[in-house]
Coordinates of C-alpha atoms in Angstrom, one line a residue:
Chain A
M1165 CA 12.3 -60.6 19.7
S1166 CA 11.9 -56.9 20.4
A1167 CA 10.7 -54.4 17.8
A1168 CA 14.2 -52.8 17.7
A1169 CA 15.8 -56.2 17.0
W1170 CA 13.3 -56.8 14.2
L1171 CA 14.2 -53.5 12.6
I1172 CA 17.9 -54.3 12.8
A1173 CA 17.3 -57.7 11.3
L1174 CA 15.2 -56.2 8.5
A1175 CA 17.9 -53.6 7.8
L1176 CA 20.5 -56.2 7.5
A1177 CA 18.4 -58.3 5.2
A1178 CA 17.8 -55.4 2.8
P1179 CA 19.8 -55.2 -0.4
A1180 CA 22.9 -53.0 -0.1
E1181 CA 21.7 -50.5 -2.7
L1182 CA 18.1 -49.5 -3.2
L1183 CA 17.0 -48.4 -6.6
P1184 CA 16.0 -44.8 -6.7
V1185 CA 12.4 -44.1 -7.1
E1186 CA 11.2 -41.0 -8.9
V1187 CA 7.7 -39.7 -8.1
Q1188 CA 6.3 -36.9 -10.2
G1189 CA 3.2 -35.0 -9.6
E1190 CA 1.8 -31.5 -9.1
S1191 CA -0.4 -30.3 -6.4
T1192 CA -3.8 -29.2 -7.5
A1193 CA -3.8 -26.3 -4.9
S1194 CA -4.3 -23.0 -6.6
R1195 CA -1.1 -21.0 -6.9
E1196 CA -0.4 -17.3 -7.4
H1197 CA -0.5 -16.5 -11.1
K1198 CA -1.5 -14.0 -13.7
T1199 CA -2.2 -14.7 -17.3
V1200 CA 0.1 -13.3 -19.8
A1201 CA -3.0 -11.9 -21.5
D1202 CA -3.6 -9.8 -18.4
L1203 CA 0.0 -8.6 -18.3
L1204 CA -0.3 -7.6 -22.0
L1205 CA -3.4 -5.5 -21.2
V1206 CA -1.2 -3.6 -18.7
L1207 CA 1.4 -3.2 -21.4
D1208 CA -1.2 -2.0 -23.9
V1209 CA -2.4 0.8 -21.6
F1210 CA 1.2 1.7 -20.7
E1211 CA 2.2 2.1 -24.3
R1212 CA -1.0 3.9 -25.2
E1213 CA -0.9 6.5 -22.4
K1214 CA 2.8 6.9 -21.5
A1215 CA 3.3 9.9 -23.8
G1216 CA 0.9 12.0 -21.8
L1217 CA 1.7 10.8 -18.3
A1218 CA 5.2 9.4 -18.2
P1219 CA 7.1 9.8 -21.5
R1220 CA 10.4 8.4 -20.3
A1221 CA 9.1 5.8 -17.9
E1222 CA 9.8 2.1 -17.9
L1223 CA 7.2 -0.6 -17.1
R1224 CA 7.7 -3.5 -14.8
I1225 CA 5.5 -5.9 -13.0
R1226 CA 6.2 -6.1 -9.3
V1227 CA 5.4 -9.0 -7.0
L1228 CA 5.6 -8.6 -3.2
P1229 CA 5.0 -11.1 -0.4
R1230 CA 1.5 -10.3 0.8
R1231 CA 1.3 -12.3 4.0
D1232 CA 4.9 -13.2 5.0
L1233 CA 8.0 -11.2 4.1
A1234 CA 9.9 -14.5 4.0
D1235 CA 8.0 -15.8 1.0
E1236 CA 10.0 -16.1 -2.2
P1237 CA 7.8 -15.4 -5.3
A1238 CA 9.9 -17.8 -7.5
L1239 CA 8.0 -17.0 -10.8
E1240 CA 8.0 -19.0 -13.9
L1241 CA 6.5 -18.6 -17.4
R1242 CA 4.3 -21.6 -18.2
H1243 CA 2.6 -22.6 -21.4
G1244 CA 2.1 -26.1 -22.7
A1245 CA 5.1 -28.1 -21.4
V1246 CA 7.3 -25.0 -21.1
R1247 CA 8.5 -24.0 -17.7
Q1248 CA 10.8 -21.0 -17.8
P1249 CA 12.0 -19.2 -14.7
I1250 CA 11.6 -15.5 -14.5
A1251 CA 14.4 -13.5 -12.9
L1252 CA 13.3 -10.7 -10.5
D1253 CA 15.3 -7.6 -9.7
A1254 CA 16.1 -6.4 -6.2
L1255 CA 12.6 -4.8 -5.9
G1256 CA 10.9 -8.0 -7.0
R1257 CA 10.1 -6.8 -10.6
F1258 CA 10.3 -8.2 -14.1
A1259 CA 9.7 -6.7 -17.5
I1260 CA 7.1 -7.9 -20.0
P1261 CA 9.1 -8.9 -23.1
P1262 CA 7.3 -7.8 -26.4
E1263 CA 7.7 -11.4 -27.7
W1264 CA 5.2 -12.5 -25.1
R1265 CA 2.6 -11.2 -27.5
Q1266 CA 3.3 -14.4 -29.6
L1267 CA 2.7 -16.8 -26.7
P1268 CA -0.3 -19.2 -26.8
P1269 CA -3.5 -18.2 -24.9
D1270 CA -2.7 -20.6 -22.0
A1271 CA 0.5 -18.8 -21.1
V1272 CA 0.7 -17.7 -17.4
V1273 CA 3.2 -16.3 -15.0
R1274 CA 3.0 -18.6 -12.0
S1275 CA 4.5 -18.7 -8.5
R1276 CA 5.0 -21.8 -6.4
L1277 CA 3.3 -19.9 -3.6
L1278 CA -0.3 -20.6 -2.8
D1279 CA -3.0 -18.3 -3.9
G1280 CA -3.2 -15.3 -1.6
R1281 CA 0.5 -15.1 -0.8
L1282 CA 1.5 -12.5 -3.3
A1283 CA 0.6 -8.9 -4.2
W1284 CA 1.0 -8.0 -7.8
A1285 CA 1.5 -4.4 -8.9
V1286 CA 2.1 -2.4 -12.0
D1287 CA 5.4 -0.5 -11.5
V1288 CA 6.1 2.5 -13.7
R1289 CA 9.3 4.5 -13.1
T1290 CA 11.0 7.3 -14.8
P1291 CA 14.8 6.7 -14.6
G1292 CA 17.1 9.1 -12.8
L1293 CA 14.7 10.3 -10.1
P1294 CA 16.2 11.0 -6.6
E1295 CA 16.3 8.1 -4.2
R1296 CA 13.1 7.5 -2.3
A1297 CA 11.1 9.7 -4.7
R1298 CA 8.3 8.7 -7.0
R1299 CA 7.0 10.8 -9.9
L1300 CA 3.3 11.7 -9.8
G1301 CA 2.8 11.0 -13.6
D1302 CA 4.3 7.5 -13.1
L1303 CA 1.9 6.8 -10.3
R1304 CA -1.1 8.0 -12.3
L1305 CA 0.0 5.7 -15.2
E1306 CA 0.3 2.8 -12.7
C1307 CA -3.3 3.4 -11.7
R1308 CA -4.5 3.6 -15.3
A1309 CA -2.6 0.5 -16.4
D1310 CA -4.0 -1.5 -13.6
L1311 CA -7.6 -0.3 -13.4
Y1312 CA -8.1 0.0 -17.1
G1313 CA -5.6 -2.8 -18.0
G1314 CA -4.7 -6.0 -16.3
A1315 CA -6.4 -5.5 -12.9
L1316 CA -3.4 -7.1 -11.1
A1317 CA -4.0 -5.6 -7.7
R1318 CA -6.7 -7.0 -5.4
G1319 CA -9.5 -4.5 -4.8
I1320 CA -13.1 -4.2 -3.8
K1321 CA -14.9 -3.5 -7.0
P1322 CA -18.7 -3.5 -6.7
P1323 CA -20.9 -2.9 -9.7
A1324 CA -20.8 0.8 -8.9
F1325 CA -17.1 0.8 -9.5
H1326 CA -17.5 -0.6 -13.0
A1327 CA -20.2 1.9 -13.7
L1328 CA -18.0 4.7 -12.5
R1329 CA -15.1 3.4 -14.6
A1330 CA -17.2 3.4 -17.7
A1331 CA -18.4 7.0 -17.1
T1332 CA -15.3 8.7 -15.7
D1333 CA -11.6 8.4 -14.9
V1334 CA -11.5 6.4 -11.7
C1335 CA -7.9 7.3 -11.3
T1336 CA -8.8 10.9 -10.5
S1337 CA -12.1 10.1 -8.8
R1338 CA -12.7 11.0 -5.2
H1339 CA -14.7 7.8 -4.8
V1340 CA -12.0 5.4 -5.7
A1341 CA -9.0 4.9 -3.4
W1342 CA -5.6 4.1 -5.0
G1343 CA -2.2 3.6 -3.5
F1344 CA 1.2 2.2 -4.1
F1345 CA 4.0 0.3 -2.2
A1346 CA 7.2 2.2 -1.3
D1347 CA 10.4 0.3 -1.6
A1348 CA 11.0 0.4 2.1
P1349 CA 8.9 0.9 5.2
V1350 CA 7.8 4.5 5.0
F1351 CA 6.9 7.0 7.7
A1352 CA 5.7 10.0 5.7
A1353 CA 5.1 11.3 2.2
Q1354 CA 5.4 14.8 0.9
I1355 CA 4.6 16.1 -2.6
H1356 CA 6.6 18.9 -4.1
D1357 CA 7.1 20.8 -7.3
D1358 CA 8.9 24.0 -8.1
G1359 CA 9.2 25.1 -4.5
R1360 CA 5.6 24.2 -3.6
R1361 CA 5.2 21.4 -0.9
A1362 CA 2.4 19.6 0.8
E1363 CA 2.6 16.9 3.4
L1364 CA 0.3 13.9 3.0
P1365 CA -2.0 13.6 6.1
Y1366 CA -1.3 10.5 8.1
R1367 CA -4.7 9.1 7.5
W1368 CA -3.6 8.2 3.9
M1369 CA -0.4 6.6 5.1
H1370 CA -0.5 2.8 5.7
G1371 CA -4.3 2.9 5.0
S1372 CA -4.5 4.0 8.6
E1373 CA -8.0 5.4 8.0
M1374 CA -9.2 1.8 7.7
G1375 CA -8.0 0.9 11.2
Q1376 CA -6.0 -2.1 12.4
T1377 CA -8.3 -4.7 11.1
G1378 CA -11.4 -4.9 8.9
L1379 CA -13.9 -7.4 7.5
L1380 CA -12.9 -6.6 4.0
F1381 CA -9.1 -6.7 4.5
G1382 CA -8.9 -10.2 3.0
L1383 CA -10.0 -8.7 -0.3
L1384 CA -7.0 -6.3 -0.4
D1385 CA -3.2 -6.6 -0.8
W1386 CA -1.9 -4.0 1.5
P1387 CA -3.3 -4.7 5.0
F1388 CA -0.8 -7.4 5.8
A1389 CA 3.0 -7.8 5.5
Q1390 CA 3.4 -4.7 3.3
R1391 CA 1.3 -2.3 5.3
D1392 CA 4.3 -0.3 6.4
H1393 CA 5.2 0.3 2.8
F1394 CA 1.8 1.4 1.7
V1395 CA 0.8 5.0 0.7
V1396 CA -2.7 6.0 -0.4
L1397 CA -3.2 8.9 -2.7
P1398 CA -5.4 11.6 -1.2
P1399 CA -9.0 11.8 -2.4
D1400 CA -8.3 14.5 -4.9
K1401 CA -5.4 12.4 -6.3
W1402 CA -3.2 15.5 -6.2
K1403 CA -5.2 16.7 -9.2
A1404 CA -3.8 20.2 -9.0
W1405 CA -0.2 19.0 -9.2
P1406 CA 1.7 18.4 -12.5
Q1407 CA 2.9 15.0 -13.8
D1408 CA 6.5 15.9 -12.9
A1409 CA 5.7 16.6 -9.2
L1410 CA 7.7 14.3 -7.0
I1411 CA 6.5 12.4 -3.9
E1412 CA 9.3 12.2 -1.4
L1413 CA 9.0 9.2 0.9
E1414 CA 10.6 9.5 4.3
P1415 CA 11.7 6.0 5.4
M1416 CA 10.9 4.7 8.9
T1417 CA 14.6 4.0 9.5
P1418 CA 17.3 6.6 8.9
Chain B
M1017 CA -36.8 18.6 7.8
K1018 CA -36.4 16.6 11.0
R1019 CA -33.6 14.6 9.4
L1020 CA -31.8 17.8 8.3
F1021 CA -32.2 19.1 11.9
L1022 CA -30.6 15.9 13.3
I1023 CA -27.7 16.2 10.9
V1024 CA -27.1 19.8 11.9
L1025 CA -27.4 18.9 15.6
C1026 CA -25.0 16.1 15.4
A1027 CA -22.5 18.2 13.4
G1028 CA -22.8 20.9 16.0
L1029 CA -22.2 18.5 18.9
A1030 CA -19.1 17.3 17.2
S1031 CA -17.8 20.5 15.8
C1032 CA -14.3 19.6 16.6
T1033 CA -12.7 16.2 16.9
T1034 CA -9.6 15.2 18.7
A1035 CA -7.7 12.2 19.9
G1036 CA -5.7 11.9 23.1
N1037 CA -6.0 14.1 26.1
G1038 CA -6.6 17.4 24.2
R1039 CA -3.0 18.6 24.5
M1040 CA -2.8 18.4 20.7
M1041 CA -5.1 21.5 20.4
T1042 CA -2.3 23.8 21.6
L1043 CA 0.9 21.8 20.9
Q1044 CA 3.6 23.8 19.2
P1045 CA 6.6 22.4 17.3
S1046 CA 9.1 23.7 19.9
E1047 CA 7.1 22.1 22.7
A1048 CA 6.8 18.8 20.8
G1049 CA 10.5 18.8 20.3
Q1050 CA 11.1 19.2 24.1
L1051 CA 8.5 16.6 25.1
L1052 CA 9.3 13.9 22.5
Q1053 CA 12.9 12.8 22.1
P1054 CA 13.6 10.1 19.5
G1055 CA 15.7 7.3 21.0
K1056 CA 14.7 8.2 24.5
T1057 CA 10.9 8.7 24.9
T1058 CA 9.0 5.4 25.4
R1059 CA 5.5 4.6 24.4
A1060 CA 4.3 4.8 28.0
E1061 CA 5.8 8.2 28.5
A1062 CA 4.3 9.5 25.2
E1063 CA 0.9 8.2 26.3
H1064 CA 1.3 9.8 29.7
L1065 CA 2.0 13.2 28.0
L1066 CA -0.6 13.1 25.2
G1067 CA -3.2 10.5 26.2
A1068 CA -4.1 7.5 24.1
G1069 CA -3.9 8.0 20.4
T1070 CA -4.9 5.7 17.5
V1071 CA -2.4 2.9 17.3
L1072 CA -1.5 1.0 14.1
R1073 CA 0.8 -2.0 14.5
F1074 CA 2.9 -3.5 11.7
D1075 CA 4.1 -7.0 11.2
S1076 CA 7.7 -5.8 11.9
G1077 CA 6.7 -5.0 15.5
W1078 CA 7.0 -1.3 14.8
S1079 CA 3.9 0.9 15.2
T1080 CA 2.5 4.4 14.9
T1081 CA 0.4 6.4 17.2
H1082 CA -1.7 9.1 15.6
Y1083 CA -3.3 12.1 17.2
V1084 CA -5.4 14.5 15.3
Y1085 CA -7.3 17.7 16.2
R1086 CA -9.6 19.0 13.7
D1087 CA -11.9 22.1 13.9
W1088 CA -15.0 22.4 11.8
P1089 CA -16.2 20.5 9.9
P1090 CA -15.8 17.2 11.8
R1091 CA -14.3 14.3 10.0
F1092 CA -17.4 12.1 10.1
L1093 CA -19.1 14.4 7.7
D1094 CA -16.7 13.4 5.0
F1095 CA -18.4 10.0 5.0
V1096 CA -22.0 11.3 4.9
P1097 CA -23.3 11.0 1.3
V1098 CA -23.5 14.2 -0.6
V1099 CA -22.5 16.3 2.5
G1100 CA -19.1 14.5 2.4
L1101 CA -18.5 15.8 -1.1
V1102 CA -18.6 19.4 0.3
S1103 CA -17.0 18.8 3.7
S1104 CA -14.0 16.8 2.4
A1105 CA -13.3 19.5 -0.1
M1106 CA -13.3 22.3 2.4
D1107 CA -10.1 23.8 3.7
T1108 CA -9.9 22.7 7.4
S1109 CA -7.8 23.6 10.3
E1110 CA -6.2 20.3 11.3
T1111 CA -3.3 19.5 13.6
E1112 CA -1.8 16.1 13.4
L1113 CA 0.9 14.4 15.4
V1114 CA 2.3 11.0 14.4
L1115 CA 4.7 9.0 16.6
L1116 CA 6.7 6.1 15.3
F1117 CA 7.8 3.4 17.7
D1118 CA 10.2 0.5 17.2
E1119 CA 9.5 -3.0 18.3
Q1120 CA 10.9 -2.1 21.8
G1121 CA 8.3 0.7 22.2
L1122 CA 11.0 3.4 21.8
L1123 CA 10.2 6.5 19.9
R1124 CA 12.1 6.7 16.6
K1125 CA 10.5 9.6 14.8
F1126 CA 7.6 12.0 15.1
K1127 CA 5.9 14.5 12.8
L1128 CA 3.7 17.4 13.7
R1129 CA 1.7 18.8 10.9
R1130 CA -0.5 21.9 11.1

């Protein structure tokens, strides 16, 4: 009897209805996640410093595909046996509810994506700004809430960084690079306030100063799928500009 | 003293920096507007006009080509410890041209900054 005939015979001999089998398990591969404790550190800095930098701003946490734009973050809040999906807005953001302060210490926000697939960012925005514009005070607070708060973004932080952070404000330091992701691929950025304007040199757009590839790129969020969205603040961090200065982002496409 | 001399010599040799074929040094906005036409100019045509610039490619297939001309002090000094603190803070004369190409290699936008 041929193999095909054996298979047909076996199929005919099988019971008409097989009982469903349920298999449960969870991969041990590391997934993208942040502890709720880290997110609350972001919230702490935001609440403490918003009066001086961005009094009307709202805080969100933003997750972006880091390696492949097709990746869906699909976040959920987890603690104990609780699995609660987290809804994201069109920009991939969610708010930190105040009641998360009561969650147990094991609480995490977790994605089903493998570690390394997402970029996490503090997102501070004052409502009512023109489309494609970011407010400088909002960006400064994003930096503070990350580097002095939850440290959500990947970055190269040697011991010298920590020493500098203890001694000075790294968000205004020439020695620390800081940037943000625009909402769409961006071609140019221009800061303006009260009739004064300045174009951001291209070397700060897209991290172009760092070249196409680099040995340290794996330690950063921006050199991959989101690179065309990335804007680096100039070394002086626009120190001479007021908090209300706006950064206009010119998109790549009309 | 020898080291200081070497730094000064190197800086002198590279007192200006440029990318491309040097046309950037004199390029005026009106001339750029005539040479570069979004929707028409191709990457090959732009390179023929301006020489090879610094290319940055994105995952989307789009790319930028960057040309920069900078007079004294040269950019590399920005990265020299201590010296860089001074040079990067100095007002410099810099001309920059950025070309944006789509995935077909067609010019979509350009920006000339002086």
